[in-house]
CSV table of C-alpha atoms in Angstrom, one decimal:
chain,number,residue,atom,x,y,z
A,7,MET,CA,159.5,114.1,-38.4
A,8,ALA,CA,160.1,112.9,-34.9
A,9,ASN,CA,159.5,109.3,-33.9
A,10,THR,CA,155.8,109.3,-32.7
A,11,ASP,CA,155.8,106.0,-30.9
A,12,ALA,CA,157.0,107.3,-27.6
A,13,ILE,CA,154.5,110.2,-27.5
A,14,ILE,CA,151.1,110.1,-25.8
A,15,GLY,CA,148.0,108.3,-27.1
A,16,TRP,CA,144.4,109.5,-27.3
A,17,LYS,CA,143.5,107.9,-23.9
A,18,THR,CA,146.4,109.6,-22.1
A,19,ILE,CA,146.5,113.0,-23.9
A,20,THR,CA,145.7,115.8,-21.5
A,21,PHE,CA,142.1,116.9,-21.0
A,22,GLY,CA,141.2,119.4,-23.8
A,23,CYS,CA,144.8,119.1,-25.0
A,24,HIS,CA,145.7,121.6,-22.3
A,25,VAL,CA,149.4,122.1,-21.3
A,26,MET,CA,149.2,121.8,-17.5
A,27,GLU,CA,152.7,123.1,-16.8
A,28,PRO,CA,153.3,126.8,-17.0
A,29,GLY,CA,156.4,128.1,-18.9
A,30,SER,CA,157.0,124.9,-20.7
A,31,SER,CA,157.9,126.6,-23.9
A,32,VAL,CA,161.5,126.8,-22.7
A,33,LYS,CA,161.6,123.0,-23.4
A,34,PHE,CA,160.8,123.6,-27.0
A,35,ARG,CA,164.2,124.4,-28.6
A,36,THR,CA,163.1,126.6,-31.4
A,37,GLY,CA,166.8,127.0,-32.5
A,38,ASP,CA,166.5,123.5,-34.0
A,39,TRP,CA,165.1,124.8,-37.2
A,40,ARG,CA,167.5,127.7,-37.7
A,41,SER,CA,169.1,128.0,-41.1
A,42,GLN,CA,170.9,131.3,-40.4
A,43,ARG,CA,172.4,133.0,-37.4
A,44,PRO,CA,173.1,136.5,-36.1
A,45,VAL,CA,176.8,137.5,-35.7
A,46,ILE,CA,177.3,140.6,-33.5
A,47,ASP,CA,180.1,143.1,-34.2
A,48,LYS,CA,181.2,144.4,-30.8
A,49,GLU,CA,183.1,147.3,-32.4
A,50,LYS,CA,179.9,148.7,-33.7
A,51,CYS,CA,177.6,147.7,-30.8
A,52,ILE,CA,176.5,150.6,-28.5
A,53,LYS,CA,174.8,148.3,-25.9
A,54,CYS,CA,171.4,149.9,-26.6
A,55,GLY,CA,169.5,146.6,-26.2
A,56,ILE,CA,167.2,147.1,-29.2
A,57,CYS,CA,168.0,143.5,-30.3
A,58,TRP,CA,167.0,142.3,-26.8
A,59,ILE,CA,163.8,144.2,-27.0
A,60,TYR,CA,162.8,143.1,-30.4
A,61,CYS,CA,163.8,139.4,-30.3
A,62,PRO,CA,160.5,137.4,-30.5
A,63,ASP,CA,162.0,134.4,-28.8
A,64,MET,CA,163.7,136.3,-25.9
A,65,ALA,CA,166.9,134.6,-27.1
A,66,TYR,CA,169.1,137.6,-26.3
A,67,ILE,CA,170.8,137.9,-23.0
A,68,GLN,CA,172.9,140.8,-21.6
A,69,THR,CA,176.3,139.8,-20.3
A,70,GLU,CA,178.2,141.4,-17.4
A,71,ASP,CA,180.2,143.7,-19.7
A,72,GLY,CA,176.9,145.2,-21.0
A,73,PHE,CA,177.1,143.6,-24.5
A,74,PHE,CA,174.3,141.3,-25.8
A,75,GLU,CA,174.7,137.6,-26.7
A,76,VAL,CA,172.3,135.3,-28.5
A,77,ASN,CA,171.3,131.9,-27.1
A,78,LEU,CA,171.4,129.7,-30.2
A,79,GLU,CA,169.1,127.0,-28.5
A,80,TYR,CA,166.2,129.4,-29.0
A,81,CYS,CA,167.3,131.7,-31.8
A,82,LYS,CA,165.3,130.8,-35.0
A,83,GLY,CA,167.5,133.0,-37.2
A,84,CYS,CA,164.5,135.3,-38.1
A,85,GLY,CA,166.8,138.3,-38.6
A,86,ILE,CA,164.6,140.9,-36.8
A,87,CYS,CA,167.6,141.9,-34.6
A,88,ALA,CA,169.8,142.6,-37.6
A,89,HIS,CA,167.0,144.6,-39.2
A,90,GLU,CA,166.3,146.7,-36.1
A,91,CYS,CA,169.9,147.3,-35.0
A,92,PRO,CA,170.5,151.1,-35.3
A,93,LYS,CA,174.2,150.6,-35.8
A,94,ASN,CA,174.1,147.7,-38.3
A,95,ALA,CA,176.2,145.8,-35.8
A,96,ILE,CA,174.4,142.5,-36.5
A,97,THR,CA,175.0,140.4,-39.6
A,98,ILE,CA,173.0,137.3,-40.5
A,99,VAL,CA,175.1,134.5,-41.9
A,100,PRO,CA,174.0,131.1,-43.2
A,101,GLU,CA,174.4,128.1,-40.9
A,102,GLU,CA,177.0,125.7,-42.3
A,103,GLY,CA,176.2,122.1,-43.0
B,22,MET,CA,106.4,125.1,-7.6
B,23,ALA,CA,106.3,125.0,-11.3
B,24,LYS,CA,103.7,127.2,-13.0
B,25,ARG,CA,102.0,126.7,-16.3
B,26,VAL,CA,101.8,129.8,-18.4
B,27,GLY,CA,101.0,130.9,-21.9
B,28,ILE,CA,104.4,132.2,-23.2
B,29,GLU,CA,106.3,132.8,-26.4
B,30,VAL,CA,108.7,129.9,-26.8
B,31,SER,CA,111.7,132.2,-27.2
B,32,ILE,CA,110.9,133.8,-23.9
B,33,ALA,CA,110.4,130.4,-22.3
B,34,LEU,CA,113.8,129.3,-23.5
B,35,ALA,CA,115.4,132.5,-22.2
B,36,GLU,CA,113.6,132.0,-18.8
B,37,ALA,CA,115.3,128.5,-18.7
B,38,VAL,CA,118.7,130.3,-19.2
B,39,LYS,CA,117.9,132.7,-16.5
B,40,LEU,CA,116.8,130.0,-14.1
B,41,ALA,CA,120.1,128.2,-14.9
B,42,ASN,CA,121.7,131.2,-13.3
B,43,VAL,CA,124.0,131.9,-16.2
B,44,ASP,CA,127.1,133.9,-15.8
B,45,VAL,CA,128.0,135.3,-19.2
B,46,ILE,CA,126.0,135.8,-22.4
B,47,PRO,CA,127.9,137.2,-25.4
B,48,ALA,CA,125.3,137.6,-28.1
B,49,TYR,CA,124.6,139.3,-31.4
B,50,PRO,CA,121.0,139.6,-32.6
B,51,ILE,CA,119.7,137.8,-35.7
B,52,THR,CA,116.2,136.9,-36.8
B,53,PRO,CA,114.6,134.6,-35.6
B,54,GLN,CA,116.8,134.2,-32.5
B,55,THR,CA,116.5,137.9,-31.4
B,56,HIS,CA,113.8,137.5,-28.8
B,57,ILE,CA,115.9,135.1,-26.8
B,58,VAL,CA,118.9,137.4,-26.2
B,59,GLU,CA,116.7,140.5,-26.1
B,60,HIS,CA,114.8,139.0,-23.2
B,61,LEU,CA,118.1,137.9,-21.5
B,62,SER,CA,119.6,141.4,-21.9
B,63,GLU,CA,116.5,142.7,-20.2
B,64,VAL,CA,116.5,140.4,-17.2
B,65,ILE,CA,120.2,141.1,-16.7
B,66,ALA,CA,119.7,144.9,-17.0
B,67,ASN,CA,116.8,144.5,-14.5
B,68,GLY,CA,119.1,142.7,-12.0
B,69,GLU,CA,117.0,139.6,-12.1
B,70,VAL,CA,120.1,137.5,-12.7
B,71,ASP,CA,123.7,138.3,-11.8
B,72,ALA,CA,125.3,137.9,-15.2
B,73,GLU,CA,127.4,139.7,-17.8
B,74,PHE,CA,125.7,140.5,-21.1
B,75,VAL,CA,128.4,141.2,-23.7
B,76,PRO,CA,127.0,143.1,-26.8
B,77,VAL,CA,129.6,141.9,-29.2
B,78,GLU,CA,130.3,143.2,-32.7
B,79,SER,CA,129.6,140.0,-34.6
B,80,GLU,CA,128.7,136.3,-34.1
B,81,HIS,CA,132.4,135.5,-34.7
B,82,ALA,CA,133.2,137.6,-31.7
B,83,ALA,CA,130.2,136.2,-29.8
B,84,MET,CA,131.6,132.6,-30.0
B,85,SER,CA,135.1,133.8,-29.4
B,86,CYS,CA,133.9,135.5,-26.2
B,87,CYS,CA,132.0,132.4,-25.2
B,88,CYS,CA,135.2,130.3,-25.5
B,89,GLY,CA,137.0,132.8,-23.3
B,90,SER,CA,134.3,133.0,-20.6
B,91,SER,CA,133.8,129.3,-20.5
B,92,ALA,CA,137.6,128.8,-20.2
B,93,ALA,CA,137.6,131.2,-17.3
B,94,GLY,CA,135.0,129.0,-15.6
B,95,ALA,CA,131.8,130.9,-16.3
B,96,ARG,CA,128.5,129.3,-17.1
B,97,THR,CA,128.1,130.6,-20.7
B,98,PHE,CA,125.2,130.8,-23.1
B,99,THR,CA,124.6,132.3,-26.5
B,100,SER,CA,122.1,131.9,-29.3
B,101,SER,CA,122.2,132.3,-33.1
B,102,SER,CA,120.6,131.5,-36.4
B,103,SER,CA,121.4,131.1,-40.1
B,104,GLN,CA,123.9,133.5,-41.4
B,105,GLY,CA,124.9,134.4,-37.8
B,106,LEU,CA,125.7,130.7,-37.1
B,107,LEU,CA,127.8,130.6,-40.2
B,108,LEU,CA,129.7,133.7,-39.2
B,109,MET,CA,130.5,131.8,-36.0
B,110,SER,CA,131.7,128.8,-38.0
B,111,GLU,CA,135.4,129.2,-37.6
B,112,ILE,CA,135.1,129.3,-33.8
B,113,LEU,CA,132.4,126.7,-33.5
B,114,PHE,CA,134.9,123.9,-34.1
B,115,ILE,CA,137.1,125.1,-31.2
B,116,PRO,CA,135.1,124.6,-27.9
B,117,GLY,CA,134.5,120.9,-28.6
B,118,PRO,CA,138.1,119.6,-28.6
B,119,MET,CA,139.0,122.2,-25.9
B,120,ARG,CA,136.1,120.9,-23.8
B,121,PHE,CA,134.3,124.2,-23.1
B,122,PRO,CA,130.7,123.4,-22.0
B,123,ILE,CA,129.0,126.4,-23.8
B,124,VAL,CA,125.3,126.1,-24.3
B,125,MET,CA,123.7,127.6,-27.4
B,126,ALA,CA,120.2,127.8,-28.7
B,127,VAL,CA,120.2,127.6,-32.5
B,128,VAL,CA,116.9,128.9,-33.9
B,129,ASN,CA,116.9,127.1,-37.2
B,130,ARG,CA,116.6,129.2,-40.3
B,131,ALA,CA,117.3,128.9,-44.0
B,132,LEU,CA,120.5,130.1,-45.6
B,133,SER,CA,121.0,132.8,-48.3
B,134,ALA,CA,120.8,132.9,-51.4
B,135,PRO,CA,118.0,133.8,-52.0
B,136,ILE,CA,117.6,135.6,-48.7
B,137,SER,CA,115.2,133.9,-46.4
B,138,ILE,CA,114.5,134.5,-42.7
B,139,TRP,CA,112.2,131.5,-42.5
B,140,ASN,CA,112.6,128.0,-41.1
B,141,ASP,CA,114.5,124.9,-42.3
B,142,HIS,CA,117.6,123.1,-41.0
B,143,GLN,CA,120.2,124.2,-43.5
B,144,ASP,CA,122.0,126.3,-40.9
B,145,ILE,CA,122.7,123.6,-38.4
B,146,MET,CA,123.3,120.9,-41.1
B,147,SER,CA,126.0,123.1,-42.6
B,148,GLN,CA,127.6,123.0,-39.1
B,149,ARG,CA,126.8,119.4,-38.4
B,150,ASP,CA,130.4,118.4,-37.7
B,151,ILE,CA,131.4,121.1,-35.2
B,152,GLY,CA,131.6,118.4,-32.5
B,153,TRP,CA,128.9,119.7,-30.2
B,154,ILE,CA,126.2,117.7,-28.6
B,155,GLN,CA,123.0,118.5,-30.5
B,156,THR,CA,119.3,118.1,-29.6
B,157,PHE,CA,116.1,119.1,-31.4
B,158,ALA,CA,113.0,120.4,-29.6
B,159,ASP,CA,109.5,119.8,-31.0
B,160,THR,CA,107.5,122.0,-28.6
B,161,GLY,CA,107.9,125.0,-26.3
B,162,GLN,CA,108.0,122.7,-23.2
B,163,GLU,CA,110.8,120.8,-24.8
B,164,ALA,CA,112.7,124.0,-25.7
B,165,PHE,CA,112.5,124.9,-22.0
B,166,ASP,CA,113.3,121.5,-20.6
B,167,LEU,CA,116.1,120.7,-23.1
B,168,THR,CA,117.9,124.0,-22.4
B,169,LEU,CA,118.1,123.1,-18.7
B,170,HIS,CA,119.2,119.6,-19.7
B,171,ALA,CA,121.9,121.1,-21.9
B,172,PHE,CA,123.5,122.9,-19.1
B,173,ARG,CA,123.3,119.8,-16.9
B,174,VAL,CA,124.9,117.5,-19.5
B,175,ALA,CA,127.4,119.9,-21.1
B,176,GLU,CA,128.9,120.9,-17.7
B,177,ASP,CA,129.0,117.4,-16.3
B,178,ARG,CA,132.7,116.8,-15.6
B,179,ARG,CA,132.5,113.4,-17.5
B,180,VAL,CA,131.3,115.3,-20.6
B,181,SER,CA,132.5,118.9,-20.6
B,182,LEU,CA,131.5,119.5,-24.1
B,183,PRO,CA,129.5,122.3,-25.8
B,184,MET,CA,125.8,121.6,-26.5
B,185,ILE,CA,123.2,123.0,-28.9
B,186,VAL,CA,119.5,123.0,-28.5
B,187,ASN,CA,117.8,123.4,-31.9
B,188,ILE,CA,114.4,125.0,-32.2
B,189,ASP,CA,112.6,125.8,-35.4
B,190,GLY,CA,112.6,129.5,-36.3
B,191,PHE,CA,109.1,131.2,-36.1
B,192,THR,CA,107.1,127.9,-36.3
B,193,LEU,CA,108.4,127.1,-32.8
B,194,SER,CA,110.4,130.1,-31.6
B,195,HIS,CA,107.7,132.7,-32.1
B,196,VAL,CA,104.5,130.8,-31.2
B,197,VAL,CA,102.8,131.2,-27.8
B,198,GLU,CA,102.4,127.9,-26.1
B,199,ALA,CA,101.4,126.6,-22.7
B,200,VAL,CA,104.7,125.9,-21.0
B,201,GLU,CA,105.3,124.7,-17.4
B,202,LEU,CA,108.1,126.9,-16.1
B,203,LEU,CA,110.0,125.3,-13.2
B,204,SER,CA,110.7,127.3,-10.1
B,205,GLN,CA,114.2,128.4,-9.1
B,206,GLU,CA,114.2,125.8,-6.3
B,207,GLU,CA,113.3,123.0,-8.8
B,208,VAL,CA,116.0,124.1,-11.2
B,209,ASP,CA,118.6,124.3,-8.5
B,210,GLN,CA,117.7,120.8,-7.5
B,211,TYR,CA,118.4,119.6,-11.0
B,212,LEU,CA,121.3,121.8,-12.0
B,213,PRO,CA,124.3,122.0,-9.7
B,214,PRO,CA,126.7,125.0,-9.9
B,215,PHE,CA,129.3,124.9,-12.7
B,216,LYS,CA,132.6,123.4,-11.5
B,217,PRO,CA,135.0,123.1,-14.4
B,218,ARG,CA,137.8,120.5,-14.4
B,219,TYR,CA,140.2,123.2,-15.5
B,220,ARG,CA,139.9,126.9,-15.8
B,221,LEU,CA,142.1,129.9,-16.6
B,222,ASP,CA,143.4,131.0,-13.3
B,223,PRO,CA,146.5,133.3,-12.9
B,224,ARG,CA,147.3,131.5,-9.6
B,225,LYS,CA,147.6,128.2,-11.3
B,226,PRO,CA,148.5,128.9,-14.9
B,227,ILE,CA,147.9,126.4,-17.7
B,228,THR,CA,147.9,126.7,-21.5
B,229,MET,CA,144.7,126.1,-23.4
B,230,GLY,CA,144.7,125.7,-27.1
B,231,PRO,CA,148.3,124.9,-27.9
B,232,VAL,CA,149.5,123.9,-31.4
B,233,GLY,CA,148.7,120.3,-32.3
B,234,ILE,CA,151.8,119.1,-34.1
B,235,PRO,CA,151.3,116.1,-36.5
B,236,GLU,CA,152.6,113.8,-33.7
B,237,VAL,CA,149.6,114.6,-31.5
B,238,TYR,CA,146.8,116.1,-33.7
B,239,SER,CA,145.1,112.7,-34.5
B,240,GLU,CA,145.2,111.7,-30.9
B,241,ALA,CA,143.6,115.0,-29.9
B,242,LYS,CA,140.8,114.6,-32.5
B,243,VAL,CA,140.1,111.0,-31.4
B,244,ALA,CA,140.0,112.0,-27.8
B,245,HIS,CA,137.3,114.6,-28.6
B,246,ASN,CA,135.3,112.2,-30.7
B,247,GLU,CA,135.4,109.5,-28.0
B,248,ALA,CA,134.3,112.1,-25.4
B,249,LEU,CA,131.4,113.1,-27.6
B,250,LYS,CA,130.4,109.4,-28.1
B,251,ALA,CA,130.7,108.7,-24.4
B,252,SER,CA,128.5,111.7,-23.5
B,253,ARG,CA,125.6,109.5,-24.5
B,254,ARG,CA,125.4,107.9,-21.0
B,255,VAL,CA,125.3,111.3,-19.2
B,256,ILE,CA,122.7,112.6,-21.7
B,257,LEU,CA,120.4,109.7,-20.9
B,258,GLN,CA,121.1,110.1,-17.2
B,259,GLY,CA,120.2,113.8,-17.4
B,260,TRP,CA,116.9,112.9,-19.0
B,261,LYS,CA,116.2,110.2,-16.5
B,262,GLU,CA,116.8,112.5,-13.5
B,263,PHE,CA,114.7,115.2,-15.1
B,264,ALA,CA,111.8,112.7,-15.4
B,265,ASP,CA,112.3,111.5,-11.8
B,266,LEU,CA,112.0,115.1,-10.6
B,267,PHE,CA,109.5,116.7,-13.0
B,268,GLY,CA,107.7,113.8,-14.6
B,269,ARG,CA,108.6,114.5,-18.2
B,270,GLN,CA,110.7,111.7,-19.8
B,271,TYR,CA,112.8,112.5,-22.9
B,272,ASN,CA,114.5,109.9,-25.1
B,273,PRO,CA,117.2,110.1,-27.9
B,274,ILE,CA,114.6,108.7,-30.3
B,275,GLU,CA,110.9,109.1,-29.7
B,276,THR,CA,108.2,107.1,-31.4
B,277,TYR,CA,104.5,107.7,-32.1
B,278,ARG,CA,102.1,104.8,-33.0
B,279,SER,CA,105.1,103.0,-34.5
B,280,GLU,CA,104.6,99.5,-32.9
B,281,ASP,CA,103.0,97.6,-35.8
B,282,ALA,CA,103.8,100.2,-38.5
B,283,GLU,CA,104.9,99.2,-41.9
B,284,VAL,CA,105.9,102.7,-43.0
B,285,LEU,CA,107.6,105.0,-40.6
B,286,LEU,CA,108.0,108.7,-41.1
B,287,VAL,CA,111.3,110.0,-39.6
B,288,THR,CA,111.3,113.7,-38.6
B,289,MET,CA,113.3,116.2,-36.5
B,290,GLY,CA,112.0,119.3,-34.9
B,291,SER,CA,108.6,121.0,-34.7
B,292,ILE,CA,107.2,119.4,-37.9
B,293,SER,CA,107.0,116.2,-35.9
B,294,GLU,CA,103.8,117.7,-34.3
B,295,THR,CA,102.2,117.9,-37.8
B,296,ALA,CA,103.5,114.5,-38.6
B,297,MET,CA,101.7,113.1,-35.6
B,298,THR,CA,98.4,114.5,-36.8
B,299,ALA,CA,99.2,113.0,-40.2
B,300,ILE,CA,99.8,109.6,-38.6
B,301,ASP,CA,96.4,109.8,-36.8
B,302,THR,CA,94.7,110.6,-40.1
B,303,MET,CA,96.4,107.7,-41.9
B,304,ARG,CA,95.7,105.3,-39.0
B,305,ASP,CA,92.0,106.3,-39.2
B,306,LYS,CA,92.1,105.3,-42.9
B,307,GLY,CA,93.6,101.9,-41.9
B,308,GLN,CA,97.1,102.7,-43.1
B,309,LYS,CA,99.8,101.1,-40.9
B,310,ALA,CA,101.9,104.3,-40.6
B,311,GLY,CA,103.9,105.5,-37.6
B,312,LEU,CA,106.4,108.1,-36.7
B,313,VAL,CA,110.0,108.2,-35.4
B,314,LYS,CA,111.4,111.5,-34.1
B,315,ILE,CA,115.1,112.1,-33.7
B,316,ARG,CA,115.7,114.2,-30.6
B,317,LEU,CA,119.4,113.5,-30.2
B,318,TRP,CA,121.2,114.3,-33.4
B,319,ARG,CA,124.8,114.2,-32.1
B,320,PRO,CA,126.1,111.9,-30.9
B,321,PHE,CA,123.8,109.9,-33.2
B,322,PRO,CA,121.9,107.3,-31.2
B,323,GLY,CA,122.3,104.4,-33.6
B,324,PRO,CA,121.2,101.5,-31.4
B,325,GLU,CA,118.1,103.4,-30.2
B,326,PHE,CA,117.1,104.3,-33.7
B,327,ARG,CA,117.4,100.6,-34.9
B,328,LYS,CA,115.3,99.6,-32.0
B,329,ALA,CA,112.7,102.3,-32.7
B,330,ALA,CA,112.5,101.4,-36.4
B,331,GLY,CA,111.6,97.9,-35.3
B,332,LYS,CA,110.2,95.7,-38.0
B,333,ALA,CA,109.0,98.5,-40.2
B,334,LYS,CA,109.6,97.8,-43.9
B,335,ILE,CA,109.9,101.3,-45.2
B,336,LEU,CA,111.3,104.5,-43.7
B,337,ALA,CA,110.2,107.9,-45.2
B,338,VAL,CA,112.9,110.1,-43.9
B,339,VAL,CA,112.3,113.9,-43.9
B,340,ASP,CA,115.2,116.3,-44.3
B,341,ARG,CA,114.8,120.0,-44.0
B,342,CYS,CA,118.0,120.6,-45.9
B,343,LEU,CA,119.0,120.1,-49.6
B,344,PRO,CA,122.7,119.5,-49.9
B,345,PRO,CA,123.4,120.4,-53.5
B,346,GLY,CA,125.1,117.6,-55.5
B,347,ALA,CA,124.8,115.1,-52.6
B,348,ILE,CA,123.3,111.6,-52.9
B,349,CYS,CA,120.6,112.5,-50.5
B,350,GLY,CA,119.8,114.7,-47.4
B,351,PRO,CA,121.9,114.5,-44.2
B,352,VAL,CA,119.4,112.6,-42.1
B,353,GLY,CA,118.7,110.3,-45.1
B,354,ALA,CA,122.4,109.7,-45.5
B,355,GLU,CA,122.9,109.0,-41.8
B,356,LEU,CA,120.2,106.4,-41.7
B,357,ARG,CA,121.3,104.8,-45.0
B,358,SER,CA,124.8,104.4,-43.3
B,359,LEU,CA,123.2,103.1,-40.1
B,360,PHE,CA,121.3,100.4,-41.9
B,361,TYR,CA,123.8,99.5,-44.7
B,362,LYS,CA,123.9,95.7,-45.1
B,363,VAL,CA,122.0,95.2,-41.8
B,364,PRO,CA,119.9,92.0,-42.4
B,365,GLY,CA,116.2,92.8,-42.5
B,366,SER,CA,116.8,96.5,-42.6
B,367,PRO,CA,114.0,98.8,-44.0
B,368,LYS,CA,114.0,100.4,-47.4
B,369,ILE,CA,114.9,104.1,-46.9
B,370,PHE,CA,113.5,106.9,-49.0
B,371,ASN,CA,114.4,110.5,-48.4
B,372,PHE,CA,112.2,113.5,-48.8
B,373,ILE,CA,113.4,117.1,-48.7
B,374,ALA,CA,110.6,119.2,-47.3
B,375,GLY,CA,109.8,122.6,-45.9
B,376,LEU,CA,112.7,124.6,-47.3
B,377,GLY,CA,112.8,128.3,-46.4
B,378,GLY,CA,109.6,128.2,-44.4
B,379,ARG,CA,107.4,126.2,-46.9
B,380,ASP,CA,104.7,124.6,-44.7
B,381,VAL,CA,104.8,120.9,-44.4
B,382,THR,CA,101.2,120.0,-44.1
B,383,VAL,CA,99.4,116.8,-43.1
B,384,GLU,CA,98.7,116.1,-46.8
B,385,ARG,CA,102.4,116.4,-47.6
B,386,PHE,CA,103.2,113.8,-44.9
B,387,GLU,CA,100.5,111.5,-46.4
B,388,GLU,CA,102.0,112.0,-49.8
B,389,MET,CA,105.5,111.0,-48.5
B,390,VAL,CA,104.1,107.9,-47.0
B,391,ASP,CA,102.3,107.0,-50.2
B,392,LYS,CA,105.3,107.7,-52.3
B,393,ALA,CA,107.6,105.7,-50.1
B,394,THR,CA,105.2,102.8,-50.3
B,395,ALA,CA,105.1,103.0,-54.1
B,396,PHE,CA,109.0,103.4,-54.3
B,397,ALA,CA,109.3,100.2,-52.3
B,398,LYS,CA,107.7,98.4,-55.2
B,399,LYS,CA,109.4,100.3,-58.0
B,400,ARG,CA,112.7,101.8,-57.1
B,401,PRO,CA,113.0,105.5,-58.1
B,402,LYS,CA,116.0,106.9,-60.0
B,403,GLU,CA,117.0,109.3,-57.3
B,404,LEU,CA,117.5,108.5,-53.6
B,405,TYR,CA,115.5,111.6,-52.6
B,406,GLU,CA,112.7,113.8,-53.8
B,407,VAL,CA,112.1,117.4,-53.0
B,408,ILE,CA,108.5,117.2,-52.0
B,409,GLY,CA,106.0,119.7,-53.3
B,410,VAL,CA,108.3,121.6,-55.6
B,411,ARG,CA,106.7,123.1,-58.7
B,412,GLU,CA,108.2,122.3,-62.1
B,413,LYS,CA,106.4,125.0,-64.1
């Protein structure tokens, strides 16, 4: 649990608990709670982008060579990409430590 | 100019909503609330008010739709009763903390089982803690006036909270009464257009309803509770301005012949009218009995109630709800808490009356006053009594 002392009090919390800043979810690093990660085998990858389409956190990005990479700051390790990959090019491996 | 007409109370309330120039009404019919939304669907279909009527598939959807339309900045109204109110329950807790000023008429009705379409307060008492402002009307005029007051208070930027006007099913909702309907000009004078502090707008996107992680949940709940308590000032101001404009003054707690009373009946809703007749009868017999009516139920007006109870020695508190296994009824429990260890506080006895449409007559009120007087001398085993219930 995070230290709550520095967070806002009831008098200063936003009206209706609204989040006034759009797109602020990028500040929430969902990768923090990951216990496993996808590893992509470029030998098998056909650059179809299914992983990029299915990723619920939009953690996949396409690089200049057409392959896909995962941004581990946002990847929760859910494994959907590995499940959907038509070439079984993605393996889910446990995080160490 | 206002005009005095003989009108069914449900229709009078619906007329108040129409005069409030409502924008969106998501509603689902349920007895005894049906006449209100039926009439509103008619006036919208006839083009008498420029509003959207959403014929939703359930009350759960009705309240969800209310939240959405209020979030978008639309003046929003709905109405429900009994099982319908309970089907809304999941969503009813949401507009309070999210500060959506939805106005709802709850036409109070008993809860199943056994099935009952008739009046008591079990429906609203089961939803007591939804965090809405709640008032109770005794008469048709009050139902009309309090509905306009509800829009005025709920949408005030200092409040921005949902608000319920309770009216008793059938005994109030379906009777024809003389009601002074205000004109459009008069209502416009009292009720400004709805200008929300925040609304969903694609040009200025914000997020409503985010997750409240443990680090902020308590703060969000306290912020809502404090806003509800602070609404008191605006509620009173709304009533004062109503009185200044139209001459009818409403108060959080109303009294009738209570000044020198030794025993006070405490009521909410339309049975207060019968209770007033009972007080007159008892006064004629020389009994020092009076009446205190609770108009504002949430936020509970503690100081006003203490003042209204004055020097009375005994309170005979009437509840229209029997919470199974509880120490006493909800109003009884509220007042016991209010007076707990307050020096010189009255003895409080709780009577559960008028469940599922059982008439509460003048004689019943006299019986309650007599019983409370006797209980003050000899304390009963239970803190409440279900009045008029047959044993055999």
